[in-house]
Amino acid sequence: METTKRNYRDTLTIAWRCLLLSCRNPETFLTSILLPALMMLLFVSLFGSLIHVGGTSYTAYIVPGVLIQCAAQGSSTTAIMINQDITSGIMSRFVTLPIRRRTLLSGHVLEAYGRSLVTSAVVLLIALLMGFRPALSLPGLGISFLLLSGMILALSWLSATVGILSKSAQGASSLSSLAIILPYLSSGFVPAEHLPPLLRTFARHQPMTPVIDSLRDALAGHPADMGLLAAAFLWCILLSSVFYAASVLLLRKKLHG
């Protein structure tokens, strides 16, 4: 029990350190706050009157896609911060202390999770100002929060793995951009059936689409498609588990190598 409490305290300490570093970096404000707001405005302003998505407004349609895309974009900051901690040697100093290696990564992921929730709140605020009116049912809000949290954690652990594998902060940023592309190649911004055949097939079988579609149904108050919802949660759990295990193993190898 005492060990568990100490791990929690260590995780919170590392997360607080990461938060302070983020607050002192103007680029974090740009990528986490300003760009999501501009993205929401840009898509609705440029394509709102051109793209028809059935009986819903384009603003309501793209909110889930923008939320996931901004979480992916924010995860690149986490990859860069972890890579800088490793290349600067501070991570090697941390492991000389009585602290578990996985706690170092958990602190980064916890800070990324909180930062992404703030970003999501900004996106939702802009969407509300532009006419978005989500259904305020308790089940829908609960499912929305769980789906968003699951994908944020999956993307954060992915970014941790990328940060460890990369040889430089620039490399970490470049590799993280692959996650940023995925929401665009899904049903996030246009219905999957409107995509070219090859992209349509990819969109229907990649993890972002069931998460975004389930999130859209939950926010709209539509009855949940249990098969789609199960696939969304399974993707979140699978990706989080795989990249958590990979990042812990890679960090141990990196620091011992």
mmCIF file of C-alpha atoms in Angstrom:
data_model
loop_
_atom_site.group_PDB
_atom_site.id
_atom_site.type_symbol
_atom_site.label_atom_id
_atom_site.label_comp_id
_atom_site.label_asym_id
_atom_site.label_seq_id
_atom_site.Cartn_x
_atom_site.Cartn_y
_atom_site.Cartn_z
ATOM 1 C CA MET A 1 0.000 0.000 0.000
ATOM 2 C CA GLU A 2 2.819 2.395 0.884
ATOM 3 C CA THR A 3 4.547 1.626 -2.412
ATOM 4 C CA THR A 4 1.346 2.366 -4.328
ATOM 5 C CA LYS A 5 0.917 5.703 -2.561
ATOM 6 C CA ARG A 6 4.512 6.613 -3.311
ATOM 7 C CA ASN A 7 4.029 5.760 -6.993
ATOM 8 C CA TYR A 8 0.954 8.003 -7.110
ATOM 9 C CA ARG A 9 2.881 10.852 -5.486
ATOM 10 C CA ASP A 10 5.792 10.401 -7.878
ATOM 11 C CA THR A 11 3.436 10.391 -10.865
ATOM 12 C CA LEU A 12 1.769 13.602 -9.696
ATOM 13 C CA THR A 13 5.159 15.215 -9.115
ATOM 14 C CA ILE A 14 6.360 14.393 -12.634
ATOM 15 C CA ALA A 15 3.019 15.542 -14.075
ATOM 16 C CA TRP A 16 3.302 18.861 -12.204
ATOM 17 C CA ARG A 17 6.837 19.328 -13.546
ATOM 18 C CA CYS A 18 5.607 18.658 -17.095
ATOM 19 C CA LEU A 19 2.728 21.094 -16.622
ATOM 20 C CA LEU A 20 5.116 23.840 -15.504
ATOM 21 C CA LEU A 21 7.318 23.191 -18.533
ATOM 22 C CA SER A 22 4.297 23.343 -20.818
ATOM 23 C CA CYS A 23 3.097 26.619 -19.308
ATOM 24 C CA ARG A 24 6.504 28.185 -19.876
ATOM 25 C CA ASN A 25 6.547 27.143 -23.517
ATOM 26 C CA PRO A 26 4.552 29.460 -25.827
ATOM 27 C CA GLU A 27 4.443 26.730 -28.489
ATOM 28 C CA THR A 28 2.326 24.606 -26.159
ATOM 29 C CA PHE A 29 -0.243 27.388 -25.885
ATOM 30 C CA LEU A 30 -0.238 27.698 -29.665
ATOM 31 C CA THR A 31 -0.748 23.982 -30.372
ATOM 32 C CA SER A 32 -3.054 23.227 -27.437
ATOM 33 C CA ILE A 33 -5.324 26.265 -27.306
ATOM 34 C CA LEU A 34 -5.094 28.513 -30.340
ATOM 35 C CA LEU A 35 -4.826 25.978 -33.171
ATOM 36 C CA PRO A 36 -7.836 23.879 -32.077
ATOM 37 C CA ALA A 37 -9.999 26.994 -31.953
ATOM 38 C CA LEU A 38 -8.762 28.127 -35.366
ATOM 39 C CA MET A 39 -9.264 24.640 -36.814
ATOM 40 C CA MET A 40 -12.887 24.559 -35.718
ATOM 41 C CA LEU A 41 -13.506 27.999 -37.195
ATOM 42 C CA LEU A 42 -11.656 27.157 -40.393
ATOM 43 C CA PHE A 43 -13.472 23.927 -41.209
ATOM 44 C CA VAL A 44 -16.916 25.309 -40.493
ATOM 45 C CA SER A 45 -16.275 28.586 -42.336
ATOM 46 C CA LEU A 46 -14.722 27.014 -45.439
ATOM 47 C CA PHE A 47 -16.649 23.769 -45.806
ATOM 48 C CA GLY A 48 -19.819 24.219 -43.769
ATOM 49 C CA SER A 49 -21.906 25.260 -46.751
ATOM 50 C CA LEU A 50 -20.223 22.882 -49.229
ATOM 51 C CA ILE A 51 -20.387 19.519 -47.464
ATOM 52 C CA HIS A 52 -23.776 17.965 -46.764
ATOM 53 C CA VAL A 53 -23.939 15.299 -44.064
ATOM 54 C CA GLY A 54 -27.595 14.347 -43.971
ATOM 55 C CA GLY A 55 -29.932 15.790 -41.384
ATOM 56 C CA THR A 56 -27.304 17.339 -39.118
ATOM 57 C CA SER A 57 -25.278 20.526 -39.344
ATOM 58 C CA TYR A 58 -21.666 20.315 -40.439
ATOM 59 C CA THR A 59 -20.621 21.944 -37.173
ATOM 60 C CA ALA A 60 -22.190 19.125 -35.157
ATOM 61 C CA TYR A 61 -20.786 16.542 -37.557
ATOM 62 C CA ILE A 62 -17.123 17.534 -37.290
ATOM 63 C CA VAL A 63 -16.934 18.181 -33.518
ATOM 64 C CA PRO A 64 -15.898 14.562 -32.699
ATOM 65 C CA GLY A 65 -13.300 14.567 -35.485
ATOM 66 C CA VAL A 66 -11.821 17.873 -34.337
ATOM 67 C CA LEU A 67 -11.709 16.647 -30.717
ATOM 68 C CA ILE A 68 -9.761 13.520 -31.669
ATOM 69 C CA GLN A 69 -7.557 15.361 -34.158
ATOM 70 C CA CYS A 70 -6.593 17.954 -31.543
ATOM 71 C CA ALA A 71 -5.797 15.195 -29.043
ATOM 72 C CA ALA A 72 -3.515 13.646 -31.660
ATOM 73 C CA GLN A 73 -1.920 17.005 -32.358
ATOM 74 C CA GLY A 74 -1.342 17.662 -28.667
ATOM 75 C CA SER A 75 0.287 14.256 -28.257
ATOM 76 C CA SER A 76 3.216 15.451 -30.366
ATOM 77 C CA THR A 77 4.118 17.801 -27.509
ATOM 78 C CA THR A 78 4.330 14.803 -25.190
ATOM 79 C CA ALA A 79 6.611 12.945 -27.609
ATOM 80 C CA ILE A 80 8.907 15.955 -27.831
ATOM 81 C CA MET A 81 9.046 16.458 -24.047
ATOM 82 C CA ILE A 82 9.866 12.801 -23.374
ATOM 83 C CA ASN A 83 12.531 12.815 -26.071
ATOM 84 C CA GLN A 84 14.089 15.966 -24.627
ATOM 85 C CA ASP A 85 14.138 14.432 -21.148
ATOM 86 C CA ILE A 86 15.996 11.421 -22.539
ATOM 87 C CA THR A 87 18.470 13.261 -24.777
ATOM 88 C CA SER A 88 19.244 15.914 -22.162
ATOM 89 C CA GLY A 89 20.114 13.248 -19.586
ATOM 90 C CA ILE A 90 17.523 14.316 -17.012
ATOM 91 C CA MET A 91 15.733 10.963 -17.359
ATOM 92 C CA SER A 92 18.967 9.145 -16.472
ATOM 93 C CA ARG A 93 19.268 11.310 -13.374
ATOM 94 C CA PHE A 94 15.693 10.588 -12.364
ATOM 95 C CA VAL A 95 16.260 6.826 -12.421
ATOM 96 C CA THR A 96 19.039 7.181 -9.829
ATOM 97 C CA LEU A 97 16.317 8.251 -7.401
ATOM 98 C CA PRO A 98 13.987 5.787 -5.639
ATOM 99 C CA ILE A 99 11.368 6.123 -8.376
ATOM 100 C CA ARG A 100 10.003 3.568 -10.819
ATOM 101 C CA ARG A 101 10.760 4.115 -14.496
ATOM 102 C CA ARG A 102 7.146 3.668 -15.543
ATOM 103 C CA THR A 103 6.223 6.493 -13.159
ATOM 104 C CA LEU A 104 8.320 8.873 -15.247
ATOM 105 C CA LEU A 105 6.210 8.024 -18.291
ATOM 106 C CA SER A 106 2.928 8.024 -16.351
ATOM 107 C CA GLY A 107 3.622 11.582 -15.216
ATOM 108 C CA HIS A 108 4.057 12.740 -18.804
ATOM 109 C CA VAL A 109 0.885 10.918 -19.876
ATOM 110 C CA LEU A 110 -1.115 12.356 -16.966
ATOM 111 C CA GLU A 111 -0.067 15.883 -17.926
ATOM 112 C CA ALA A 112 -0.930 15.174 -21.567
ATOM 113 C CA TYR A 113 -4.332 13.887 -20.503
ATOM 114 C CA GLY A 114 -5.123 17.046 -18.539
ATOM 115 C CA ARG A 115 -3.836 19.276 -21.339
ATOM 116 C CA SER A 116 -5.968 17.438 -23.900
ATOM 117 C CA LEU A 117 -9.076 17.821 -21.740
ATOM 118 C CA VAL A 118 -8.476 21.589 -21.667
ATOM 119 C CA THR A 119 -8.079 21.546 -25.448
ATOM 120 C CA SER A 120 -11.342 19.597 -25.776
ATOM 121 C CA ALA A 121 -13.117 22.160 -23.604
ATOM 122 C CA VAL A 122 -11.855 24.951 -25.879
ATOM 123 C CA VAL A 123 -13.077 23.122 -28.989
ATOM 124 C CA LEU A 124 -16.493 22.510 -27.443
ATOM 125 C CA LEU A 125 -16.774 26.149 -26.397
ATOM 126 C CA ILE A 126 -16.033 27.335 -29.935
ATOM 127 C CA ALA A 127 -18.506 24.795 -31.305
ATOM 128 C CA LEU A 128 -21.204 26.010 -28.901
ATOM 129 C CA LEU A 129 -20.602 29.581 -30.030
ATOM 130 C CA MET A 130 -21.022 28.398 -33.622
ATOM 131 C CA GLY A 131 -24.383 26.758 -32.938
ATOM 132 C CA PHE A 132 -23.489 23.248 -31.782
ATOM 133 C CA ARG A 133 -26.050 21.923 -29.295
ATOM 134 C CA PRO A 134 -25.141 18.497 -27.855
ATOM 135 C CA ALA A 135 -27.668 16.244 -26.164
ATOM 136 C CA LEU A 136 -27.250 16.630 -22.406
ATOM 137 C CA SER A 137 -28.295 13.117 -21.389
ATOM 138 C CA LEU A 138 -26.219 11.552 -18.631
ATOM 139 C CA PRO A 139 -25.493 8.301 -20.548
ATOM 140 C CA GLY A 140 -24.445 10.242 -23.650
ATOM 141 C CA LEU A 141 -22.140 12.546 -21.720
ATOM 142 C CA GLY A 142 -20.665 9.597 -19.847
ATOM 143 C CA ILE A 143 -19.956 7.656 -23.033
ATOM 144 C CA SER A 144 -18.491 10.775 -24.659
ATOM 145 C CA PHE A 145 -16.140 11.352 -21.730
ATOM 146 C CA LEU A 146 -15.004 7.720 -21.634
ATOM 147 C CA LEU A 147 -14.403 7.556 -25.377
ATOM 148 C CA LEU A 148 -12.505 10.818 -25.431
ATOM 149 C CA SER A 149 -10.451 9.801 -22.386
ATOM 150 C CA GLY A 150 -9.681 6.399 -23.889
ATOM 151 C CA MET A 151 -8.431 7.848 -27.157
ATOM 152 C CA ILE A 152 -6.410 10.552 -25.382
ATOM 153 C CA LEU A 153 -4.661 7.897 -23.294
ATOM 154 C CA ALA A 154 -4.036 5.720 -26.354
ATOM 155 C CA LEU A 155 -2.524 8.647 -28.254
ATOM 156 C CA SER A 156 -0.494 9.740 -25.221
ATOM 157 C CA TRP A 157 1.079 6.305 -24.769
ATOM 158 C CA LEU A 158 1.719 6.207 -28.518
ATOM 159 C CA SER A 159 3.514 9.551 -28.230
ATOM 160 C CA ALA A 160 5.551 8.210 -25.304
ATOM 161 C CA THR A 161 6.708 5.318 -27.486
ATOM 162 C CA VAL A 162 7.545 7.695 -30.332
ATOM 163 C CA GLY A 163 9.463 10.011 -27.990
ATOM 164 C CA ILE A 164 11.616 7.141 -26.743
ATOM 165 C CA LEU A 165 12.305 5.736 -30.207
ATOM 166 C CA SER A 166 13.182 9.074 -31.818
ATOM 167 C CA LYS A 167 16.768 10.292 -31.896
ATOM 168 C CA SER A 168 15.812 13.968 -31.676
ATOM 169 C CA ALA A 169 12.913 16.249 -30.817
ATOM 170 C CA GLN A 170 12.456 16.998 -34.519
ATOM 171 C CA GLY A 171 12.179 13.291 -35.244
ATOM 172 C CA ALA A 172 9.642 12.868 -32.445
ATOM 173 C CA SER A 173 7.546 15.680 -33.879
ATOM 174 C CA SER A 174 7.702 14.232 -37.401
ATOM 175 C CA LEU A 175 6.741 10.700 -36.346
ATOM 176 C CA SER A 176 3.886 12.045 -34.209
ATOM 177 C CA SER A 177 2.405 13.685 -37.290
ATOM 178 C CA LEU A 178 1.349 10.217 -38.474
ATOM 179 C CA ALA A 179 -1.231 10.113 -35.668
ATOM 180 C CA ILE A 180 -2.443 13.583 -36.657
ATOM 181 C CA ILE A 181 -3.234 12.349 -40.171
ATOM 182 C CA LEU A 182 -5.437 9.441 -39.061
ATOM 183 C CA PRO A 183 -8.525 11.515 -38.082
ATOM 184 C CA TYR A 184 -8.509 13.062 -41.550
ATOM 185 C CA LEU A 185 -8.545 9.565 -43.101
ATOM 186 C CA SER A 186 -11.654 8.564 -41.173
ATOM 187 C CA SER A 187 -15.281 9.633 -40.924
ATOM 188 C CA GLY A 188 -14.255 12.653 -38.864
ATOM 189 C CA PHE A 189 -14.696 15.353 -41.486
ATOM 190 C CA VAL A 190 -16.654 13.713 -44.304
ATOM 191 C CA PRO A 191 -18.735 10.511 -44.302
ATOM 192 C CA ALA A 192 -16.585 7.485 -45.113
ATOM 193 C CA GLU A 193 -18.821 6.587 -48.071
ATOM 194 C CA HIS A 194 -17.852 9.870 -49.755
ATOM 195 C CA LEU A 195 -14.158 8.937 -49.803
ATOM 196 C CA PRO A 196 -12.405 7.267 -52.769
ATOM 197 C CA PRO A 197 -12.603 3.443 -52.668
ATOM 198 C CA LEU A 198 -9.118 2.817 -51.233
ATOM 199 C CA LEU A 199 -9.432 5.507 -48.571
ATOM 200 C CA ARG A 200 -12.983 4.378 -47.803
ATOM 201 C CA THR A 201 -11.769 0.859 -47.027
ATOM 202 C CA PHE A 202 -8.966 2.205 -44.836
ATOM 203 C CA ALA A 203 -11.302 4.598 -43.038
ATOM 204 C CA ARG A 204 -13.773 1.859 -42.177
ATOM 205 C CA HIS A 205 -11.105 -0.398 -40.667
ATOM 206 C CA GLN A 206 -8.884 2.016 -38.766
ATOM 207 C CA PRO A 207 -9.397 2.752 -35.031
ATOM 208 C CA MET A 208 -10.396 6.409 -35.332
ATOM 209 C CA THR A 209 -13.634 5.779 -37.241
ATOM 210 C CA PRO A 210 -15.532 3.710 -34.623
ATOM 211 C CA VAL A 211 -14.401 6.099 -31.878
ATOM 212 C CA ILE A 212 -15.477 9.185 -33.815
ATOM 213 C CA ASP A 213 -18.786 7.663 -34.963
ATOM 214 C CA SER A 214 -19.635 6.489 -31.431
ATOM 215 C CA LEU A 215 -18.680 9.868 -30.013
ATOM 216 C CA ARG A 216 -20.870 11.594 -32.591
ATOM 217 C CA ASP A 217 -23.869 9.407 -31.707
ATOM 218 C CA ALA A 218 -23.357 10.021 -27.987
ATOM 219 C CA LEU A 219 -23.140 13.791 -28.384
ATOM 220 C CA ALA A 220 -26.207 13.811 -30.621
ATOM 221 C CA GLY A 221 -28.228 11.701 -28.193
ATOM 222 C CA HIS A 222 -28.715 8.882 -30.710
ATOM 223 C CA PRO A 223 -29.160 5.289 -29.489
ATOM 224 C CA ALA A 224 -25.774 3.621 -29.167
ATOM 225 C CA ASP A 225 -24.732 1.074 -31.779
ATOM 226 C CA MET A 226 -23.431 -1.525 -29.334
ATOM 227 C CA GLY A 227 -21.218 -3.229 -31.894
ATOM 228 C CA LEU A 228 -19.659 0.057 -32.947
ATOM 229 C CA LEU A 229 -19.300 1.204 -29.333
ATOM 230 C CA ALA A 230 -17.653 -2.073 -28.310
ATOM 231 C CA ALA A 231 -15.196 -1.758 -31.199
ATOM 232 C CA ALA A 232 -14.368 1.813 -30.150
ATOM 233 C CA PHE A 233 -13.632 0.851 -26.544
ATOM 234 C CA LEU A 234 -11.676 -2.228 -27.605
ATOM 235 C CA TRP A 235 -9.472 -0.111 -29.865
ATOM 236 C CA CYS A 236 -8.809 2.343 -27.023
ATOM 237 C CA ILE A 237 -7.942 -0.445 -24.584
ATOM 238 C CA LEU A 238 -5.821 -2.348 -27.097
ATOM 239 C CA LEU A 239 -3.825 0.683 -28.241
ATOM 240 C CA SER A 240 -3.288 1.953 -24.688
ATOM 241 C CA SER A 241 -2.125 -1.477 -23.484
ATOM 242 C CA VAL A 242 0.211 -2.126 -26.411
ATOM 243 C CA PHE A 243 1.885 1.276 -26.356
ATOM 244 C CA TYR A 244 2.077 1.337 -22.554
ATOM 245 C CA ALA A 245 3.942 -1.970 -22.544
ATOM 246 C CA ALA A 246 6.116 -0.901 -25.493
ATOM 247 C CA SER A 247 7.072 2.441 -23.931
ATOM 248 C CA VAL A 248 8.001 0.876 -20.563
ATOM 249 C CA LEU A 249 10.170 -1.785 -22.231
ATOM 250 C CA LEU A 250 11.805 0.700 -24.591
ATOM 251 C CA LEU A 251 12.579 3.133 -21.781
ATOM 252 C CA ARG A 252 14.196 0.380 -19.722
ATOM 253 C CA LYS A 253 16.297 -0.629 -22.732
ATOM 254 C CA LYS A 254 17.180 2.982 -23.558
ATOM 255 C CA LEU A 255 18.341 3.839 -20.060
ATOM 256 C CA HIS A 256 20.305 0.623 -19.665
ATOM 257 C CA GLY A 257 21.800 0.936 -23.135
#
